[in-house]
Short mmCIF file of C-alpha atoms in Angstrom, two decimals:
data_model
loop_
_atom_site.label_atom_id
_atom_site.label_comp_id
_atom_site.label_asym_id
_atom_site.label_seq_id
_atom_site.Cartn_x
_atom_site.Cartn_y
_atom_site.Cartn_z
CA MET G 1 292.90 103.00 120.28
CA MET G 2 293.19 101.93 123.48
CA ALA G 3 291.76 103.37 126.58
CA GLY G 4 293.41 106.70 127.60
CA ASP G 5 295.23 107.68 124.65
CA MET G 6 294.42 110.80 123.40
CA ALA G 7 291.53 110.68 120.41
CA LEU G 8 292.93 112.31 116.75
CA MET G 9 290.44 114.26 115.30
CA TYR G 10 289.79 118.14 113.99
CA ARG G 11 286.94 120.07 113.25
CA GLU G 12 285.97 122.74 110.18
CA ARG G 13 283.86 124.38 107.87
CA LYS G 14 283.81 125.90 104.33
CA GLY G 15 282.85 129.17 104.16
CA TYR G 16 282.14 131.79 107.85
CA VAL G 17 278.15 130.38 108.37
CA ALA G 18 278.53 126.39 107.05
CA GLN G 19 278.38 124.15 109.95
CA PRO G 20 281.60 122.84 111.45
CA VAL G 21 282.57 118.79 110.42
CA THR G 22 284.02 117.36 112.70
CA TYR G 23 285.95 114.47 111.65
CA THR G 24 288.15 111.27 114.20
CA TYR G 25 290.79 108.79 113.61
CA HIS G 26 289.71 105.36 113.31
CA GLU G 27 292.56 102.33 113.93
CA THR G 28 290.43 100.37 112.32
CA SER G 29 290.40 101.86 109.20
CA LYS G 30 292.94 103.65 108.66
CA ALA G 31 291.21 107.58 107.80
CA PHE G 32 289.60 109.48 109.47
CA ILE G 33 286.16 109.13 109.27
CA GLU G 34 283.05 111.92 109.76
CA VAL G 35 280.98 112.24 112.56
CA ALA G 36 277.64 114.41 114.35
CA THR G 37 278.75 116.18 118.08
CA GLN G 38 275.88 115.86 120.08
CA LYS G 39 274.94 120.19 119.02
CA GLU G 40 275.27 119.75 115.74
CA ARG G 41 272.31 116.19 115.61
CA GLN G 42 269.73 118.29 117.87
CA THR G 43 270.42 121.51 115.60
CA VAL G 44 270.44 120.40 111.94
CA SER G 45 270.37 116.37 109.90
CA TRP G 46 272.78 115.54 107.86
CA LEU G 47 271.25 115.16 104.82
CA GLN G 48 270.21 119.41 105.73
CA THR G 49 273.79 120.39 106.09
CA ARG G 50 274.30 118.12 102.90
CA ALA G 51 271.78 119.92 101.34
CA ASN G 52 272.70 123.73 102.42
CA ARG G 53 276.53 123.06 101.27
CA TRP G 54 274.55 122.09 97.71
CA LEU G 55 272.81 125.08 97.09
CA ARG G 56 275.05 127.50 98.53
CA ASP G 57 278.08 126.55 96.03
CA VAL G 58 275.89 126.06 93.44
CA PHE G 59 274.00 129.70 93.18
CA LEU G 60 275.69 131.99 95.57
CA PRO G 61 279.52 133.74 95.57
CA LEU G 62 282.84 131.23 96.65
CA GLY G 63 283.09 132.59 100.31
CA TYR G 64 279.77 134.10 100.42
CA PRO G 65 278.64 136.11 102.81
CA GLU G 66 281.99 137.58 102.96
CA SER G 67 282.85 138.22 99.55
CA VAL G 68 280.22 139.89 98.15
CA SER G 69 278.89 143.59 99.77
CA SER G 70 275.60 143.68 102.63
CA ASP G 71 272.56 144.48 100.33
CA TYR G 72 273.78 141.60 98.24
CA LEU G 73 271.07 138.33 99.06
CA HIS G 74 268.21 141.79 100.13
CA TYR G 75 269.04 142.60 96.17
CA GLN G 76 268.43 138.94 94.67
CA PHE G 77 265.78 137.79 96.50
CA TRP G 78 263.78 141.04 94.91
CA ASP G 79 265.62 140.39 92.34
CA CYS G 80 264.47 136.26 91.55
CA ILE G 81 260.98 137.27 92.15
CA GLN G 82 261.02 139.77 89.26
CA ALA G 83 262.81 137.16 86.97
CA TYR G 84 259.85 134.86 87.74
CA CYS G 85 256.89 137.90 86.85
CA SER G 86 258.98 138.82 83.34
CA ASN G 87 258.73 135.23 81.88
CA ILE G 88 255.61 134.50 83.20
CA ALA G 89 254.59 138.58 81.40
CA GLY G 90 256.71 136.66 78.58
CA ALA G 91 255.27 133.89 78.10
CA LEU G 92 251.91 135.70 78.26
CA SER G 93 253.04 137.46 75.29
CA LEU G 94 254.53 134.32 73.19
CA LYS G 95 251.11 133.37 72.25
CA ALA G 96 249.76 136.43 70.89
CA THR G 97 253.50 136.99 68.30
CA LEU G 98 252.62 133.78 66.81
CA THR G 99 248.81 134.44 66.19
CA GLY G 100 250.85 137.69 64.62
CA LEU G 101 252.71 135.57 62.34
CA GLY G 102 249.32 133.14 61.45
CA VAL G 103 250.76 129.97 62.53
CA GLY G 104 248.48 127.84 62.60
CA GLU G 105 245.70 130.12 59.73
CA GLY G 106 246.38 128.00 56.78
CA THR G 107 246.75 130.95 53.81
CA ALA G 108 250.39 132.36 56.59
CA THR G 109 253.44 131.53 54.28
CA PRO G 110 256.78 130.69 56.02
CA LEU G 111 258.45 133.64 53.79
CA ALA G 112 256.43 136.68 54.93
CA ALA G 113 256.94 134.77 58.43
CA THR G 114 260.62 134.82 57.60
CA LEU G 115 260.70 138.58 56.72
CA THR G 116 259.39 139.17 59.55
CA TRP G 117 261.61 137.80 62.29
CA LEU G 118 264.28 139.27 59.84
CA LEU G 119 262.98 142.76 60.16
CA LYS G 120 262.50 143.00 63.39
CA ASP G 121 265.83 141.86 64.03
CA GLY G 122 267.28 143.81 61.80
CA SER G 123 265.38 147.05 63.87
CA GLY G 124 266.65 145.36 67.11
CA MET G 125 270.38 145.75 66.19
CA VAL G 126 269.88 149.30 64.37
CA ALA G 127 268.32 150.27 68.32
CA SER G 128 270.52 148.54 70.34
CA ILE G 129 274.46 150.98 68.00
CA ALA G 130 272.00 154.26 68.47
CA PHE G 131 271.15 153.72 72.40
CA ALA G 132 274.68 153.08 73.29
CA TYR G 133 276.08 155.46 71.25
CA TRP G 134 273.41 157.93 73.19
CA ARG G 135 272.80 157.13 76.40
CA GLY G 136 276.50 154.22 77.10
CA SER G 137 278.64 156.68 78.95
CA GLN G 138 275.02 157.34 81.39
CA LEU G 139 275.23 153.63 82.20
CA ASP G 140 277.47 153.71 84.67
CA CYS G 141 277.28 157.40 86.58
CA ASN G 142 273.09 156.28 87.30
CA SER G 143 273.34 152.07 86.84
CA LYS G 144 269.33 151.97 89.98
CA GLN G 145 267.66 154.39 87.57
CA TRP G 146 268.66 153.08 83.61
CA ARG G 147 267.71 149.68 84.87
CA LEU G 148 264.31 150.31 85.59
CA PHE G 149 264.43 150.89 82.26
CA ALA G 150 265.38 148.63 80.83
CA ASP G 151 262.64 146.15 83.00
CA VAL G 152 260.45 149.26 81.81
CA ALA G 153 261.16 148.33 78.73
CA ASN G 154 260.70 145.10 78.77
CA ASP G 155 256.90 145.42 80.24
CA LEU G 156 256.25 147.33 77.13
CA HIS G 157 257.78 145.17 74.87
CA HIS G 158 254.93 141.40 76.20
CA PHE G 159 252.43 144.26 75.86
CA ILE G 160 253.34 145.18 71.98
CA ARG G 161 253.23 141.36 71.46
CA LEU G 162 249.76 141.06 73.58
CA LEU G 163 248.45 144.23 72.21
CA GLY G 164 250.01 143.42 67.92
CA PRO G 165 246.99 140.81 66.90
CA ILE G 166 243.79 143.36 67.48
CA LEU G 167 245.74 146.77 66.12
CA PRO G 168 244.85 148.00 63.39
CA ILE G 169 248.03 148.17 61.29
CA PRO G 170 250.78 145.25 60.39
CA PHE G 171 252.10 143.69 61.95
CA MET G 172 255.41 144.15 61.47
CA THR G 173 255.34 147.22 62.78
CA ILE G 174 254.37 145.50 65.85
CA MET G 175 257.20 142.74 65.58
CA CYS G 176 260.17 146.04 65.11
CA LEU G 177 258.69 148.13 67.38
CA SER G 178 258.69 145.67 70.10
CA ALA G 179 261.92 145.37 68.62
CA VAL G 180 263.45 148.05 69.23
CA MET G 181 262.38 148.19 73.38
CA LEU G 182 263.53 144.41 74.31
CA ALA G 183 267.16 146.14 72.76
CA LEU G 184 266.94 149.05 74.53
CA VAL G 185 265.66 146.31 77.35
CA GLY G 186 269.74 144.03 76.35
CA VAL G 187 272.06 146.71 76.30
CA ALA G 188 270.58 148.66 79.74
CA GLY G 189 269.92 146.25 81.88
CA GLY G 190 273.26 144.32 80.05
CA ALA G 191 274.95 147.21 81.37
CA THR G 192 273.74 147.08 84.78
CA ARG G 193 273.70 144.35 85.60
CA ALA G 194 276.86 144.65 85.51
CA ALA G 195 277.72 147.16 86.93
CA PHE G 196 275.99 146.20 89.94
CA ALA G 197 278.27 142.26 89.60
CA GLN G 198 281.66 145.54 89.89
CA HIS G 199 279.48 147.20 93.33
CA GLN G 200 278.72 143.94 94.58
CA ALA G 201 282.74 141.99 94.46
CA ARG G 202 284.42 142.36 96.76
CA GLY G 203 286.71 139.78 96.87
CA GLU G 204 288.37 140.00 93.51
CA ASN G 205 285.14 137.84 92.97
CA MET G 206 283.90 139.60 90.14
CA ALA G 207 283.41 136.70 87.35
CA ASP G 208 281.92 134.18 90.09
CA VAL G 209 279.76 137.51 91.38
CA SER G 210 277.33 137.39 87.82
CA ALA G 211 278.58 133.34 87.10
CA LYS G 212 275.95 132.79 90.21
CA ASP G 213 273.46 135.57 89.34
CA GLY G 214 273.42 133.86 85.57
CA SER G 215 272.18 130.38 88.30
CA GLN G 216 269.91 132.39 90.04
CA GLU G 217 268.27 133.39 87.22
CA THR G 218 268.27 130.06 84.78
CA MET G 219 266.96 129.06 87.92
CA VAL G 220 264.08 130.97 87.95
CA ASN G 221 263.90 130.40 84.34
CA LEU G 222 263.28 127.01 84.06
CA ALA G 223 260.66 127.72 87.62
CA ALA G 224 258.94 129.59 84.76
CA LEU G 225 258.86 127.83 82.87
CA ILE G 226 256.86 124.95 84.83
CA THR G 227 254.09 127.30 85.98
CA SER G 228 253.98 128.65 82.39
CA LEU G 229 253.94 124.58 81.04
CA THR G 230 251.21 123.92 83.01
CA LEU G 231 248.84 127.37 83.48
CA LEU G 232 249.11 128.58 79.62
CA PRO G 233 246.25 126.39 77.91
CA THR G 234 243.77 127.59 80.84
CA ILE G 235 244.63 131.31 80.76
CA THR G 236 245.36 131.57 77.19
CA ALA G 237 242.44 130.27 76.60
CA ASN G 238 240.31 132.92 77.75
CA LEU G 239 241.19 137.32 76.47
CA ILE G 240 240.20 139.20 80.22
CA VAL G 241 242.11 136.13 82.54
CA THR G 242 244.49 136.48 79.71
CA TRP G 243 245.22 140.25 80.30
CA VAL G 244 243.81 139.91 84.34
CA ALA G 245 247.00 137.52 84.42
CA PHE G 246 248.86 140.56 82.44
CA MET G 247 248.77 142.42 83.64
CA ILE G 248 249.03 140.92 87.68
CA CYS G 249 252.50 139.72 86.12
CA VAL G 250 254.03 143.19 84.70
CA SER G 251 252.99 145.20 87.83
CA LEU G 252 253.99 142.23 90.53
CA HIS G 253 257.43 142.86 87.70
CA LEU G 254 257.67 146.52 88.43
CA TYR G 255 257.12 146.80 92.30
CA THR G 256 259.82 143.71 92.29
CA ASN G 257 262.44 145.57 90.29
CA TYR G 258 261.60 149.08 92.55
CA ARG G 259 262.43 146.71 95.80
CA ALA G 260 265.86 145.05 94.47
CA VAL G 261 267.10 148.75 92.80
CA ARG G 262 266.50 150.10 96.45
CA ALA G 263 268.22 147.42 97.88
CA VAL G 264 271.40 148.50 96.27
CA LYS G 265 273.88 150.86 98.16
CA MET G 266 276.31 152.52 95.93
CA GLU G 267 279.65 154.00 97.78
CA SER G 268 280.55 155.80 94.55
CA LEU G 269 278.71 159.47 94.46
CA ASN G 270 276.95 159.93 90.80
CA ARG G 271 275.41 163.33 90.35
CA PRO G 272 272.20 162.18 92.59
CA ARG G 273 273.65 160.72 95.18
CA LEU G 274 276.13 164.00 95.08
CA LEU G 275 273.59 166.23 95.23
CA SER G 276 271.63 164.77 98.42
CA THR G 277 275.07 165.40 99.68
CA LEU G 278 274.90 168.65 99.28
CA HIS G 279 272.08 169.50 100.44
CA THR G 280 272.31 168.00 103.67
CA TRP G 281 275.49 169.27 104.34
CA PHE G 282 274.70 172.41 103.65
CA SER G 283 271.34 172.71 105.26
CA THR G 284 271.88 170.51 108.84
CA ALA G 285 275.60 170.36 109.02
CA SER G 286 275.16 166.12 109.02
CA MET G 287 277.05 163.99 106.05
CA LEU G 288 274.29 161.48 104.63
CA SER G 289 275.23 158.28 105.22
CA VAL G 290 275.40 155.72 102.25
CA GLU G 291 272.21 154.09 103.07
CA GLU G 292 270.74 156.72 103.97
CA ALA G 293 271.55 158.99 99.93
CA ASN G 294 270.97 155.40 99.17
CA ILE G 295 267.48 155.84 100.43
CA THR G 296 266.43 158.92 98.73
CA GLU G 297 268.33 158.83 96.47
CA PRO G 298 265.98 160.12 92.67
CA LEU G 299 265.19 157.05 90.71
CA LEU G 300 262.32 157.87 88.24
CA PHE G 301 262.91 161.29 88.17
CA GLY G 302 265.65 164.07 88.95
CA PRO G 303 269.50 163.82 88.00
CA ALA G 304 269.85 160.81 87.04
CA PHE G 305 268.18 161.39 83.38
CA ASN G 306 269.32 164.99 82.55
CA SER G 307 273.50 165.55 83.02
CA TYR G 308 273.20 168.92 83.65
CA TYR G 309 270.44 168.79 86.40
CA PHE G 310 271.41 170.64 89.18
CA PRO G 311 269.84 172.46 92.25
CA HIS G 312 266.87 176.09 91.83
CA GLY G 313 267.49 175.62 87.94
CA PHE G 314 270.42 175.30 86.78
CA SER G 315 271.77 173.92 84.17
CA THR G 316 275.63 172.70 84.94
CA SER G 317 278.06 170.95 82.63
CA VAL G 318 280.69 169.22 84.17
CA GLY G 319 283.96 168.35 81.98
CA CYS G 320 282.62 170.13 79.31
CA SER G 321 284.24 172.54 76.02
CA LEU G 322 285.54 175.64 76.83
CA HIS G 323 285.22 176.89 73.51
CA TRP G 324 281.72 175.41 73.92
CA ALA G 325 281.15 177.29 77.48
CA LEU G 326 282.02 180.70 76.79
CA GLU G 327 279.87 180.22 73.49
CA LYS G 328 277.35 179.34 75.70
CA CYS G 329 276.77 182.23 78.09
CA GLN G 330 278.78 185.02 74.95
CA SER G 331 274.75 183.77 73.63
CA SER G 332 273.51 185.10 76.89
CA GLY G 333 275.05 187.87 76.95
CA SER G 334 278.33 187.70 78.32
CA ASP G 335 281.16 189.73 77.92
CA VAL G 336 283.17 186.09 76.53
CA LYS G 337 286.65 188.35 76.75
CA GLU G 338 286.46 189.28 80.22
CA MET G 339 284.40 186.51 81.24
CA TYR G 340 287.73 184.55 80.38
CA THR G 341 289.98 186.66 82.00
CA ALA G 342 288.68 186.28 84.24
CA ALA G 343 287.91 182.19 85.24
CA ARG G 344 292.01 182.07 83.76
CA ARG G 345 293.22 184.02 86.70
CA THR G 346 290.77 182.49 89.41
CA PHE G 347 291.61 179.32 88.99
CA GLU G 348 295.14 180.02 88.14
CA LYS G 349 295.97 177.61 90.31
CA ASP G 350 293.93 174.74 90.30
CA SER G 351 293.62 172.47 87.24
CA TYR G 352 289.54 173.09 87.21
CA LEU G 353 287.69 176.11 85.77
CA MET G 354 284.54 177.67 85.89
CA CYS G 355 282.51 180.17 84.25
CA GLY G 356 278.61 180.99 84.05
CA ASN G 357 275.59 183.23 83.71
CA LEU G 358 274.18 183.16 87.21
CA LYS G 359 271.08 185.21 86.05
CA GLN G 360 270.87 182.40 83.31
CA ARG G 361 270.70 179.65 85.58
CA GLN G 362 274.54 178.19 83.99
CA LEU G 363 277.58 177.13 85.11
CA HIS G 364 279.77 175.24 83.09
CA ILE G 365 283.14 173.62 85.14
CA VAL G 366 286.25 172.94 83.08
CA TYR G 367 288.47 170.12 83.75
CA HIS G 368 292.42 171.07 83.19
CA SER G 369 294.10 167.66 81.37
CA ASN G 370 295.96 166.14 85.03
CA ILE G 371 293.41 167.23 87.21
CA THR G 372 292.33 164.09 89.77
CA THR G 373 289.51 162.79 91.63
CA GLN G 374 289.18 164.94 94.16
CA GLU G 375 289.81 167.84 92.71
CA GLU G 376 286.51 166.85 90.61
CA LEU G 377 284.75 166.72 93.03
CA LEU G 378 285.74 170.53 94.68
CA ALA G 379 285.26 171.91 91.35
CA PHE G 380 281.77 170.79 92.00
CA PHE G 381 281.16 171.30 95.55
CA THR G 382 282.44 175.28 94.84
CA ALA G 383 279.41 174.57 91.92
CA TYR G 384 277.21 174.11 94.43
CA LEU G 385 278.33 176.70 96.80
CA CYS G 386 277.77 179.28 94.39
CA VAL G 387 274.66 178.44 93.18
CA LEU G 388 273.48 178.61 97.09
CA ASN G 389 275.50 181.93 97.50
CA TYR G 390 273.86 183.56 94.13
CA PHE G 391 270.11 182.42 95.32
CA HIS G 392 271.12 183.68 98.92
CA VAL G 393 272.37 187.28 97.76
CA THR G 394 269.64 188.23 95.24
CA GLN G 395 266.86 186.27 96.56
CA GLY G 396 266.90 185.80 100.04
CA SER G 397 267.28 182.57 100.49
CA VAL G 398 268.26 181.00 103.78
CA LEU G 399 272.13 180.15 104.15
CA SER G 400 273.81 179.75 107.34
CA ALA G 401 276.87 182.88 107.36
CA GLU G 402 279.59 180.19 107.75
CA TYR G 403 278.41 178.92 104.50
CA ILE G 404 277.96 183.15 102.55
CA ALA G 405 281.42 184.09 100.70
CA ASP G 406 282.99 187.15 101.92
CA GLY G 407 282.03 190.62 99.24
CA ILE G 408 279.93 189.73 97.86
CA SER G 409 275.82 191.46 96.63
CA ALA G 410 272.77 191.42 94.61
CA ASP G 411 275.34 193.81 92.53
CA SER G 412 278.21 191.75 92.26
CA PRO G 413 279.64 190.81 88.84
CA ASP G 414 279.06 187.54 88.08
CA TRP G 415 282.69 186.41 87.45
CA HIS G 416 283.38 188.23 91.25
CA ILE G 417 280.69 185.87 92.80
CA ILE G 418 282.22 183.13 90.68
CA SER G 419 285.14 183.83 92.46
CA ALA G 420 284.78 184.44 96.08
CA VAL G 421 282.89 182.16 96.34
CA ARG G 422 285.76 179.55 94.88
CA GLN G 423 287.78 181.27 97.76
CA HIS G 424 285.46 180.40 100.42
CA ALA G 425 284.70 177.26 99.26
CA ASN G 426 288.46 175.91 99.32
CA THR G 427 288.62 176.46 102.84
CA LEU G 428 285.00 174.15 103.33
CA PHE G 429 286.17 171.57 101.28
CA PRO G 430 288.03 169.72 103.65
CA ALA G 431 285.21 169.77 106.93
CA PHE G 432 283.61 167.85 103.76
CA LEU G 433 285.41 165.56 102.64
CA LYS G 434 286.80 164.23 105.78
CA ALA G 435 282.94 163.98 106.73
CA LEU G 436 282.24 162.08 103.30
CA ARG G 437 285.09 158.76 104.04
CA ASP G 438 284.26 159.07 108.12
CA LYS G 439 280.72 157.95 106.05
CA GLY G 440 282.40 154.96 104.88
CA TRP G 441 281.65 157.16 100.49
CA HIS G 442 284.85 155.88 98.23
CA VAL G 443 285.45 159.19 96.96
CA ASN G 444 288.51 158.18 94.73
CA LYS G 445 286.05 157.26 92.43
CA LEU G 446 283.21 159.50 91.38
CA GLN G 447 281.29 158.81 88.25
CA LEU G 448 279.31 162.68 87.27
CA ALA G 449 279.18 161.38 84.18
CA ALA G 450 281.54 164.51 82.69
CA ASP G 451 282.36 165.14 79.52
CA GLU G 452 286.09 164.12 77.84
CA TRP G 453 287.21 167.36 77.14
CA ARG G 454 289.99 168.71 78.82
CA LEU G 455 292.64 171.67 77.95
CA THR G 456 295.87 171.14 78.18
#
């Protein structure tokens, strides 16, 4: 190219975090050739740049970090460590399983080992079906809590296998119990992993996020396999060393899982997060941010594992059968006809109705078939405000004057309190809804584990 001619060149990069690549046109080769600017030579070597690109393409979703949620890397870091610890613990317990099956003993028969293995698999299959039926609908709503449950069950699975050969019970029983624990891990862990992938995928790329998560876990499993092959012969030679190593791995596994789950910042409202935002709203007239609510969300107890959980010892069902709700209230001595008439009259313009026995600390929210997500949120808001007003008038609990419904007292009938609170809640709710949206909450998606009953 002659002096004075303008050089033909361009720069491009793959993704927002990659180093840009510069190309210039060479007349002799009739092609654009990659070159490195002086700044690029000073900051990163060509080989390192290539390696970073390759690692990002193999292990991170396309378009990272814009294509995933902001908590993605933090969660994946702890998730990889927990997978490593779990694999080491599994390798330690595997030797005990093989010992229990009689591997290396002349008295053991292939038939006995085969029958034990088949019964183990059968127990796991039955447990998977039963658990999915029992708690399947809860896994989406409380994915973080059930993910921790899956990890605890996984460690119990390894613990039972390791302890099996020294217990004075048939090893077949040990294997079946271990398989039940593993089945719970499969259902709860698999379902919650899918929920996390759905949360993390921000560019219609859930399949890519799931696939790259699998690649990361496979690489971690390979590292754990190499570690096991290197250290297992030495560790398992001594029973005390085996148990010490196992307990260290389990402790690290549970800790890193807790950190991983705590790193997830869900923008949808489930019962624990919604109750936290309501408590803060009525206590301080402020709204929790997504990060604040996720940090304070209980992971090991409370509303996540009790679908009727409500403050002040109340039991509140959502989306329940009206017939069932009236029966529950009638069993506590209420006049079912009066309750039904009052509920119909009070909520005739709404897409839900509410009944209950406040003295027995129970509330029931019944949905109409045409209810919207915003109306579901309003119903839950009304129930919460009803509980606050009831405890204010009956036990003198502190409640700001702006949240107290008019015309109620300790002697007011339940239906009157519910009616007055419903009217007051309708005036307060728009400000609460706006505050949720301003803080980044996805109010068009609720995960309250509501039942399927609807009034038609």
